[in-house]
PDB file of C-alpha atoms in Angstrom:
ATOM      1  CA  UNK A1410      38.791-109.144  42.684  1.00  0.00           C
ATOM      2  CA  UNK A1411      36.654-107.967  45.602  1.00  0.00           C
ATOM      3  CA  UNK A1412      37.582-104.351  44.893  1.00  0.00           C
ATOM      4  CA  UNK A1413      36.515-104.815  41.267  1.00  0.00           C
ATOM      5  CA  UNK A1414      33.161-106.291  42.313  1.00  0.00           C
ATOM      6  CA  UNK A1415      32.574-103.439  44.731  1.00  0.00           C
ATOM      7  CA  UNK A1416      33.507-100.854  42.092  1.00  0.00           C
ATOM      8  CA  UNK A1417      31.139-102.481  39.585  1.00  0.00           C
ATOM      9  CA  UNK A1418      28.318-102.670  42.128  1.00  0.00           C
ATOM     10  CA  UNK A1419      28.847 -99.032  43.068  1.00  0.00           C
ATOM     11  CA  UNK A1420      28.752 -97.974  39.411  1.00  0.00           C
ATOM     12  CA  UNK A1421      25.547 -99.920  38.761  1.00  0.00           C
ATOM     13  CA  UNK A1422      23.906 -98.436  41.859  1.00  0.00           C
ATOM     14  CA  UNK A1423      25.052 -94.932  40.910  1.00  0.00           C
ATOM     15  CA  UNK A1424      23.689 -95.377  37.390  1.00  0.00           C
ATOM     16  CA  UNK A1425      20.294 -96.210  38.874  1.00  0.00           C
ATOM     17  CA  UNK A1426      20.450 -93.306  41.325  1.00  0.00           C
ATOM     18  CA  UNK A1427      21.229 -90.889  38.504  1.00  0.00           C
ATOM     19  CA  UNK A1428      18.354 -92.242  36.435  1.00  0.00           C
ATOM     20  CA  UNK A1429      15.857 -91.942  39.302  1.00  0.00           C
ATOM     21  CA  UNK A1430      16.987 -88.415  40.161  1.00  0.00           C
ATOM     22  CA  UNK A1431      16.976 -87.286  36.531  1.00  0.00           C
ATOM     23  CA  UNK A1432      13.498 -88.675  35.867  1.00  0.00           C
ATOM     24  CA  UNK A1433      12.166 -86.952  38.977  1.00  0.00           C
ATOM     25  CA  UNK A1434      13.630 -83.602  37.896  1.00  0.00           C
ATOM     26  CA  UNK A1435      12.488 -84.010  34.277  1.00  0.00           C
ATOM     27  CA  UNK A1436       8.950 -84.727  35.417  1.00  0.00           C
ATOM     28  CA  UNK A1437       8.915 -81.839  37.899  1.00  0.00           C
ATOM     29  CA  UNK A1438      10.419 -79.115  35.702  1.00  0.00           C
ATOM     30  CA  UNK A1439      10.287 -80.332  32.113  1.00  0.00           C
ATOM     31  CA  UNK A1440      13.254 -81.818  30.272  1.00  0.00           C
ATOM     32  CA  UNK A1441      14.683 -78.709  28.677  1.00  0.00           C
ATOM     33  CA  UNK A1442      14.806 -76.846  31.995  1.00  0.00           C
ATOM     34  CA  UNK A1443      16.978 -79.498  33.664  1.00  0.00           C
ATOM     35  CA  UNK A1444      20.717 -79.259  33.022  1.00  0.00           C
ATOM     36  CA  UNK A1445      23.264 -81.981  33.674  1.00  0.00           C
ATOM     37  CA  UNK A1446      24.673 -79.633  36.326  1.00  0.00           C
ATOM     38  CA  UNK A1447      21.306 -79.700  38.117  1.00  0.00           C
ATOM     39  CA  UNK A1448      21.309 -83.494  38.225  1.00  0.00           C
ATOM     40  CA  UNK A1449      24.893 -83.681  39.473  1.00  0.00           C
ATOM     41  CA  UNK A1450      24.206 -81.061  42.132  1.00  0.00           C
ATOM     42  CA  UNK A1451      21.020 -82.837  43.237  1.00  0.00           C
ATOM     43  CA  UNK A1452      22.975 -86.066  43.762  1.00  0.00           C
ATOM     44  CA  UNK A1453      26.054 -84.424  45.270  1.00  0.00           C
ATOM     45  CA  UNK A1454      28.380 -85.802  42.599  1.00  0.00           C
ATOM     46  CA  UNK A1455      30.703 -84.098  40.152  1.00  0.00           C
ATOM     47  CA  UNK A1456      29.595 -83.363  36.612  1.00  0.00           C
ATOM     48  CA  UNK A1457      32.603 -85.356  35.440  1.00  0.00           C
ATOM     49  CA  UNK A1458      31.300 -88.434  37.240  1.00  0.00           C
ATOM     50  CA  UNK A1459      27.894 -87.920  35.696  1.00  0.00           C
ATOM     51  CA  UNK A1460      29.330 -87.679  32.178  1.00  0.00           C
ATOM     52  CA  UNK A1461      31.444 -90.795  32.752  1.00  0.00           C
ATOM     53  CA  UNK A1462      28.201 -92.765  33.142  1.00  0.00           C
ATOM     54  CA  UNK A1463      25.919 -90.883  30.731  1.00  0.00           C
ATOM     55  CA  UNK A1464      27.669 -89.095  27.883  1.00  0.00           C
ATOM     56  CA  UNK A1465      24.908 -86.530  27.394  1.00  0.00           C
ATOM     57  CA  UNK A1466      21.394 -85.611  28.512  1.00  0.00           C
ATOM     58  CA  UNK A1467      19.686 -87.375  25.617  1.00  0.00           C
ATOM     59  CA  UNK A1468      21.364 -90.686  26.479  1.00  0.00           C
ATOM     60  CA  UNK A1469      20.261 -90.218  30.081  1.00  0.00           C
ATOM     61  CA  UNK A1470      16.713 -89.321  29.051  1.00  0.00           C
ATOM     62  CA  UNK A1471      16.594 -92.349  26.735  1.00  0.00           C
ATOM     63  CA  UNK A1472      17.614 -94.649  29.577  1.00  0.00           C
ATOM     64  CA  UNK A1473      14.985 -93.049  31.833  1.00  0.00           C
ATOM     65  CA  UNK A1474      12.187 -93.534  29.287  1.00  0.00           C
ATOM     66  CA  UNK A1475      13.140 -97.125  28.416  1.00  0.00           C
ATOM     67  CA  UNK A1476      13.412 -98.091  32.086  1.00  0.00           C
ATOM     68  CA  UNK A1477      10.067 -96.458  32.906  1.00  0.00           C
ATOM     69  CA  UNK A1478       8.396 -98.215  29.970  1.00  0.00           C
ATOM     70  CA  UNK A1479       9.775-101.616  30.943  1.00  0.00           C
ATOM     71  CA  UNK A1480       8.585-101.218  34.524  1.00  0.00           C
ATOM     72  CA  UNK A1481       5.120-100.159  33.386  1.00  0.00           C
ATOM     73  CA  UNK A1482       4.844-103.022  30.893  1.00  0.00           C
ATOM     74  CA  UNK A1483       6.006-105.542  33.489  1.00  0.00           C
ATOM     75  CA  UNK A1484       3.465-104.260  35.992  1.00  0.00           C
ATOM     76  CA  UNK A1485       0.619-104.438  33.489  1.00  0.00           C
ATOM     77  CA  UNK A1486       1.634-107.920  32.308  1.00  0.00           C
ATOM     78  CA  UNK A1487       1.522-109.127  35.908  1.00  0.00           C
ATOM     79  CA  UNK A1488      -1.842-107.429  36.361  1.00  0.00           C
ATOM     80  CA  UNK A1489      -3.251-109.155  33.281  1.00  0.00           C
ATOM     81  CA  UNK A1490      -1.872-112.507  34.411  1.00  0.00           C
ATOM     82  CA  UNK A1491      -3.712-112.168  37.723  1.00  0.00           C
ATOM     83  CA  UNK A1492      -6.930-112.904  35.822  1.00  0.00           C
ATOM     84  CA  UNK A1493      -8.550-109.461  35.605  1.00  0.00           C
ATOM     85  CA  UNK A1494     -11.120-108.878  32.885  1.00  0.00           C
ATOM     86  CA  UNK A1495     -10.493-106.484  30.003  1.00  0.00           C
ATOM     87  CA  UNK A1496     -12.313-103.546  31.603  1.00  0.00           C
ATOM     88  CA  UNK A1497     -10.369-103.925  34.847  1.00  0.00           C
ATOM     89  CA  UNK A1498      -7.087-103.942  32.914  1.00  0.00           C
ATOM     90  CA  UNK A1499      -8.064-100.854  30.916  1.00  0.00           C
ATOM     91  CA  UNK A1500      -9.135 -98.993  34.055  1.00  0.00           C
ATOM     92  CA  UNK A1501      -5.870 -99.880  35.812  1.00  0.00           C
ATOM     93  CA  UNK A1502      -3.854 -98.560  32.852  1.00  0.00           C
ATOM     94  CA  UNK A1503      -6.079 -95.460  32.868  1.00  0.00           C
ATOM     95  CA  UNK A1504      -5.554 -94.998  36.628  1.00  0.00           C
ATOM     96  CA  UNK A1505      -1.774 -95.154  36.228  1.00  0.00           C
ATOM     97  CA  UNK A1506      -1.747 -92.708  33.318  1.00  0.00           C
ATOM     98  CA  UNK A1507      -4.094 -90.291  35.065  1.00  0.00           C
ATOM     99  CA  UNK A1508      -1.875 -90.313  38.161  1.00  0.00           C
ATOM    100  CA  UNK A1509       1.102 -89.542  35.937  1.00  0.00           C
ATOM    101  CA  UNK A1510      -0.563 -86.632  34.148  1.00  0.00           C
ATOM    102  CA  UNK A1511      -1.549 -85.114  37.490  1.00  0.00           C
ATOM    103  CA  UNK A1512       2.028 -85.126  38.785  1.00  0.00           C
ATOM    104  CA  UNK A1513       4.117 -84.442  35.663  1.00  0.00           C
ATOM    105  CA  UNK A1514       4.914 -80.940  34.430  1.00  0.00           C
ATOM    106  CA  UNK A1515       3.173 -80.347  31.054  1.00  0.00           C
ATOM    107  CA  UNK A1516       6.517 -79.191  29.619  1.00  0.00           C
ATOM    108  CA  UNK A1517       7.740 -82.770  29.964  1.00  0.00           C
ATOM    109  CA  UNK A1518       5.344 -83.906  27.236  1.00  0.00           C
ATOM    110  CA  UNK A1519       6.203 -80.946  25.016  1.00  0.00           C
ATOM    111  CA  UNK A1520       9.957 -81.436  25.416  1.00  0.00           C
ATOM    112  CA  UNK A1521      10.192 -85.187  25.006  1.00  0.00           C
ATOM    113  CA  UNK A1522       9.710 -85.183  21.229  1.00  0.00           C
ATOM    114  CA  UNK A1523      12.619 -82.779  20.773  1.00  0.00           C
ATOM    115  CA  UNK A1524      15.131 -85.582  21.332  1.00  0.00           C
ATOM    116  CA  UNK A1525      15.490 -87.728  18.162  1.00  0.00           C
ATOM    117  CA  UNK A1526      16.668 -90.946  19.831  1.00  0.00           C
ATOM    118  CA  UNK A1527      13.843 -90.828  22.348  1.00  0.00           C
ATOM    119  CA  UNK A1528      11.289 -89.845  19.719  1.00  0.00           C
ATOM    120  CA  UNK A1529      12.299 -92.806  17.532  1.00  0.00           C
ATOM    121  CA  UNK A1530      12.128 -95.199  20.467  1.00  0.00           C
ATOM    122  CA  UNK A1531       8.620 -94.026  21.342  1.00  0.00           C
ATOM    123  CA  UNK A1532       7.462 -94.349  17.732  1.00  0.00           C
ATOM    124  CA  UNK A1533       8.930 -97.853  17.412  1.00  0.00           C
ATOM    125  CA  UNK A1534       7.423 -98.924  20.723  1.00  0.00           C
ATOM    126  CA  UNK A1535       4.065 -97.517  19.718  1.00  0.00           C
ATOM    127  CA  UNK A1536       4.117 -99.514  16.487  1.00  0.00           C
ATOM    128  CA  UNK A1537       5.161-102.651  18.334  1.00  0.00           C
ATOM    129  CA  UNK A1538       2.292-102.308  20.787  1.00  0.00           C
ATOM    130  CA  UNK A1539      -0.376-101.731  18.128  1.00  0.00           C
ATOM    131  CA  UNK A1540      -0.931-105.405  17.239  1.00  0.00           C
ATOM    132  CA  UNK A1541      -1.154-106.262  20.921  1.00  0.00           C
ATOM    133  CA  UNK A1542      -3.747-103.529  21.370  1.00  0.00           C
ATOM    134  CA  UNK A1543      -5.939-104.970  18.624  1.00  0.00           C
ATOM    135  CA  UNK A1544      -5.691-108.498  20.072  1.00  0.00           C
ATOM    136  CA  UNK A1545      -6.543-107.177  23.515  1.00  0.00           C
ATOM    137  CA  UNK A1546      -9.576-105.293  22.247  1.00  0.00           C
ATOM    138  CA  UNK A1547     -10.743-108.418  20.429  1.00  0.00           C
ATOM    139  CA  UNK A1548     -10.574-110.231  23.739  1.00  0.00           C
ATOM    140  CA  UNK A1549     -12.881-107.527  25.108  1.00  0.00           C
ATOM    141  CA  UNK A1550     -15.320-108.255  22.278  1.00  0.00           C
ATOM    142  CA  UNK A1551     -15.226-111.964  23.091  1.00  0.00           C
ATOM    143  CA  UNK A1552     -15.875-111.228  26.779  1.00  0.00           C
ATOM    144  CA  UNK A1553     -18.895-109.136  25.805  1.00  0.00           C
ATOM    145  CA  UNK A1554     -17.507-105.828  27.108  1.00  0.00           C
ATOM    146  CA  UNK A1555     -16.637-104.174  23.786  1.00  0.00           C
ATOM    147  CA  UNK A1556     -18.742-103.693  20.674  1.00  0.00           C
ATOM    148  CA  UNK A1557     -18.095-106.130  17.840  1.00  0.00           C
ATOM    149  CA  UNK A1558     -18.862-103.736  14.961  1.00  0.00           C
ATOM    150  CA  UNK A1559     -15.913-101.440  15.746  1.00  0.00           C
ATOM    151  CA  UNK A1560     -12.832-101.514  13.488  1.00  0.00           C
ATOM    152  CA  UNK A1561     -10.159-101.888  16.164  1.00  0.00           C
ATOM    153  CA  UNK A1562      -7.375-101.575  13.587  1.00  0.00           C
ATOM    154  CA  UNK A1563      -8.567 -98.011  13.040  1.00  0.00           C
ATOM    155  CA  UNK A1564      -8.999 -96.972  16.694  1.00  0.00           C
ATOM    156  CA  UNK A1565      -5.299 -96.417  17.572  1.00  0.00           C
ATOM    157  CA  UNK A1566      -4.815 -94.290  14.440  1.00  0.00           C
ATOM    158  CA  UNK A1567      -7.724 -92.062  15.457  1.00  0.00           C
ATOM    159  CA  UNK A1568      -6.380 -91.744  19.002  1.00  0.00           C
ATOM    160  CA  UNK A1569      -2.924 -90.908  17.615  1.00  0.00           C
ATOM    161  CA  UNK A1570      -4.428 -88.209  15.400  1.00  0.00           C
ATOM    162  CA  UNK A1571      -6.248 -86.672  18.356  1.00  0.00           C
ATOM    163  CA  UNK A1572      -3.096 -86.745  20.462  1.00  0.00           C
ATOM    164  CA  UNK A1573      -1.156 -85.089  17.654  1.00  0.00           C
ATOM    165  CA  UNK A1574      -3.811 -82.372  17.412  1.00  0.00           C
ATOM    166  CA  UNK A1575      -3.430 -81.721  21.137  1.00  0.00           C
ATOM    167  CA  UNK A1576       0.345 -81.288  20.765  1.00  0.00           C
ATOM    168  CA  UNK A1577       0.251 -79.297  17.509  1.00  0.00           C
ATOM    169  CA  UNK A1578      -2.262 -76.831  18.923  1.00  0.00           C
ATOM    170  CA  UNK A1579      -0.446 -76.508  22.257  1.00  0.00           C
ATOM    171  CA  UNK A1580      -3.540 -77.482  24.177  1.00  0.00           C
ATOM    172  CA  UNK A1581      -1.384 -78.393  27.182  1.00  0.00           C
ATOM    173  CA  UNK A1582      -0.983 -74.643  27.677  1.00  0.00           C
ATOM    174  CA  UNK A1583      -4.757 -74.152  27.737  1.00  0.00           C
ATOM    175  CA  UNK A1584      -5.939 -77.193  29.713  1.00  0.00           C
ATOM    176  CA  UNK A1585      -4.478 -79.402  32.463  1.00  0.00           C
ATOM    177  CA  UNK A1586      -2.924 -82.599  31.083  1.00  0.00           C
ATOM    178  CA  UNK A1587      -5.126 -84.811  33.241  1.00  0.00           C
ATOM    179  CA  UNK A1588      -8.280 -83.073  31.955  1.00  0.00           C
ATOM    180  CA  UNK A1589      -7.225 -83.567  28.331  1.00  0.00           C
ATOM    181  CA  UNK A1590      -6.371 -87.225  28.917  1.00  0.00           C
ATOM    182  CA  UNK A1591      -9.506 -87.839  30.942  1.00  0.00           C
ATOM    183  CA  UNK A1592     -11.785 -86.494  28.215  1.00  0.00           C
ATOM    184  CA  UNK A1593      -9.935 -88.140  25.343  1.00  0.00           C
ATOM    185  CA  UNK A1594      -9.674 -91.536  26.992  1.00  0.00           C
ATOM    186  CA  UNK A1595     -13.019 -91.893  28.727  1.00  0.00           C
ATOM    187  CA  UNK A1596     -15.151 -90.457  25.931  1.00  0.00           C
ATOM    188  CA  UNK A1597     -13.512 -92.828  23.447  1.00  0.00           C
ATOM    189  CA  UNK A1598     -13.689 -95.833  25.750  1.00  0.00           C
ATOM    190  CA  UNK A1599     -17.356 -95.364  26.603  1.00  0.00           C
ATOM    191  CA  UNK A1600     -18.131 -95.306  22.888  1.00  0.00           C
ATOM    192  CA  UNK A1601     -16.454 -98.694  22.429  1.00  0.00           C
ATOM    193  CA  UNK A1602     -18.349-100.400  25.262  1.00  0.00           C
ATOM    194  CA  UNK A1603     -21.440-102.570  25.088  1.00  0.00           C
ATOM    195  CA  UNK A1604     -24.077-101.923  27.740  1.00  0.00           C
ATOM    196  CA  UNK A1605     -22.475-104.657  29.841  1.00  0.00           C
ATOM    197  CA  UNK A1606     -19.064-103.088  29.371  1.00  0.00           C
ATOM    198  CA  UNK A1607     -20.356 -99.597  30.164  1.00  0.00           C
ATOM    199  CA  UNK A1608     -21.855-100.752  33.469  1.00  0.00           C
ATOM    200  CA  UNK A1609     -18.675-102.569  34.486  1.00  0.00           C
ATOM    201  CA  UNK A1610     -16.589 -99.574  33.406  1.00  0.00           C
ATOM    202  CA  UNK A1611     -18.557 -97.080  35.472  1.00  0.00           C
ATOM    203  CA  UNK A1612     -18.411 -99.340  38.531  1.00  0.00           C
ATOM    204  CA  UNK A1613     -14.655 -99.794  38.106  1.00  0.00           C
ATOM    205  CA  UNK A1614     -14.061 -96.057  37.717  1.00  0.00           C
ATOM    206  CA  UNK A1615     -16.173 -95.278  40.797  1.00  0.00           C
ATOM    207  CA  UNK A1616     -14.228 -97.842  42.813  1.00  0.00           C
ATOM    208  CA  UNK A1617     -10.662 -97.243  41.613  1.00  0.00           C
ATOM    209  CA  UNK A1618     -10.533 -93.673  40.336  1.00  0.00           C
ATOM    210  CA  UNK A1619     -13.086 -91.375  41.884  1.00  0.00           C
TER     211      UNK A1619
END
């Protein structure tokens, strides 16, 4: 029984180690450039062992993305529950995303939509989050930080369209990812703010970002 518990614990720990190593390599080099051999070699394990835990690279990538998303959502939920106002929450999410875009190879974003299971997960998750986004923005209106005349049902569709334009026109090859995100996010956000919200936003950015 003890041997079985130890074997199970080892397998769980190895699964996590593989995921962490794979995500690091994907982010550094892009997904397509990383082979299963590279991941096995990086961890000092056999490719057979790797395939016993993850049957192919897409399954491994899917696990990486889902795990990353769950960690990020859990962090932001805790941050919200600490009592921060809407602008503080938005700036914290912005800070995290900006840090990511500054450290992740642009090829990662280009490659990720080439894997159908991952692409479907991201689309489903995006749809699931949309209602929450609208409720959150309405809270910002109630707090006096965001403008009341904006159609917040429309905002995510416009942001999606802009993001799709960026990908379709391969703008990641022309501009750094953090510069594209910075301009898209901040320009849009400033346009949604009331004067009160704008002042709080600029103070928060100066304190937490710059």
